[in-house]
C-alpha positions in Angstrom: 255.1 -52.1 -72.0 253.6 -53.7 -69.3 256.0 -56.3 -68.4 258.7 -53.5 -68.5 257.3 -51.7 -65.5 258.1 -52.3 -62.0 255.7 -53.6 -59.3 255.5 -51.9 -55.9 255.4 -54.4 -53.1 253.4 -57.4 -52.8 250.1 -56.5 -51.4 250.4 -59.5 -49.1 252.9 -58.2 -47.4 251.2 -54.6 -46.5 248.0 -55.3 -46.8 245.5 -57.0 -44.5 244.7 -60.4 -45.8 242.5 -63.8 -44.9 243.0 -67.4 -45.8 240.8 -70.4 -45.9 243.1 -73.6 -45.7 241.6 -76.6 -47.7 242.6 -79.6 -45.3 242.2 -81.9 -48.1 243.6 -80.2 -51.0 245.3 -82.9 -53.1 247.0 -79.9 -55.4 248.1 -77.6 -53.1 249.1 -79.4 -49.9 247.7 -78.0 -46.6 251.2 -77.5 -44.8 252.3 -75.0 -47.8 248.7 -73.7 -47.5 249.4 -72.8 -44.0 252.9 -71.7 -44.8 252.1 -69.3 -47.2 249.4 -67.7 -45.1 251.4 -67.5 -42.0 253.7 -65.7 -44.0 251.4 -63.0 -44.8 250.2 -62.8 -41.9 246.5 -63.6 -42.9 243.6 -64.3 -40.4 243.1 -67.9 -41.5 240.7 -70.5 -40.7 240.8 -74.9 -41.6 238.0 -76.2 -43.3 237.3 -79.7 -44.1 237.2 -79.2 -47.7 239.2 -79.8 -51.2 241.1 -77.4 -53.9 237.3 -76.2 -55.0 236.7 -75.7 -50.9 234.6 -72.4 -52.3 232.1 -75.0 -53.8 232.7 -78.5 -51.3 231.8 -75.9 -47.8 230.5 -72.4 -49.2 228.8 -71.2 -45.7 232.8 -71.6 -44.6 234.2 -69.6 -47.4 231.6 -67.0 -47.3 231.8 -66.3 -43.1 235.4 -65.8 -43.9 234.6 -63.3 -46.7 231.9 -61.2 -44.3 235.2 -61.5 -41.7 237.0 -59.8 -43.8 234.5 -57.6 -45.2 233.8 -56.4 -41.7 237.3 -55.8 -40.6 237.9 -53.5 -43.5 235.1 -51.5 -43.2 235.8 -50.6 -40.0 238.9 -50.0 -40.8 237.9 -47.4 -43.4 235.9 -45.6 -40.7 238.7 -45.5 -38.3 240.5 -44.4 -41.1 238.2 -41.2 -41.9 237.6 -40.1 -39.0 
């Protein structure tokens, strides 16, 4: 049943997203990286970092995360108002 139903739009494409780029990913290489985050349009930032960048430069991964943490909130105020 679940593979029968149809999916609305990619949420990348509507949605707000972000996008750390691992500049030395060895499985996903940084120029598809970037590619596939300019195409979503995603606020995106390089770090020095491999595949498991999370773990190699956390501080990195989690300012991006309170970026985008910030900028939806205030977009749900804006949004209530």
């Amino acid at each position: 049943m679940a593979f029968e139903e149809s999916s609305p739009d990619a949420g990348w494409k509507t949605l707000p997203s972000w996008y750390v780029v691992a500049t030395a990913d060895q499985a996903i290489h940084p120029a598809a990286q970037r590619h596939m985050a300019q195409r979503a349009g995603a606020d995106t930032i390089e770090v020095d970092g491999s595949h498991a960048v999370a773990l190699s430069q956390p501080a990195a991964v989690a300012g991006h995360i309170r970026t985008a943490a910030t900028a939806t909130q205030a977009v749900k105020h804006i949004t209530r108002s």
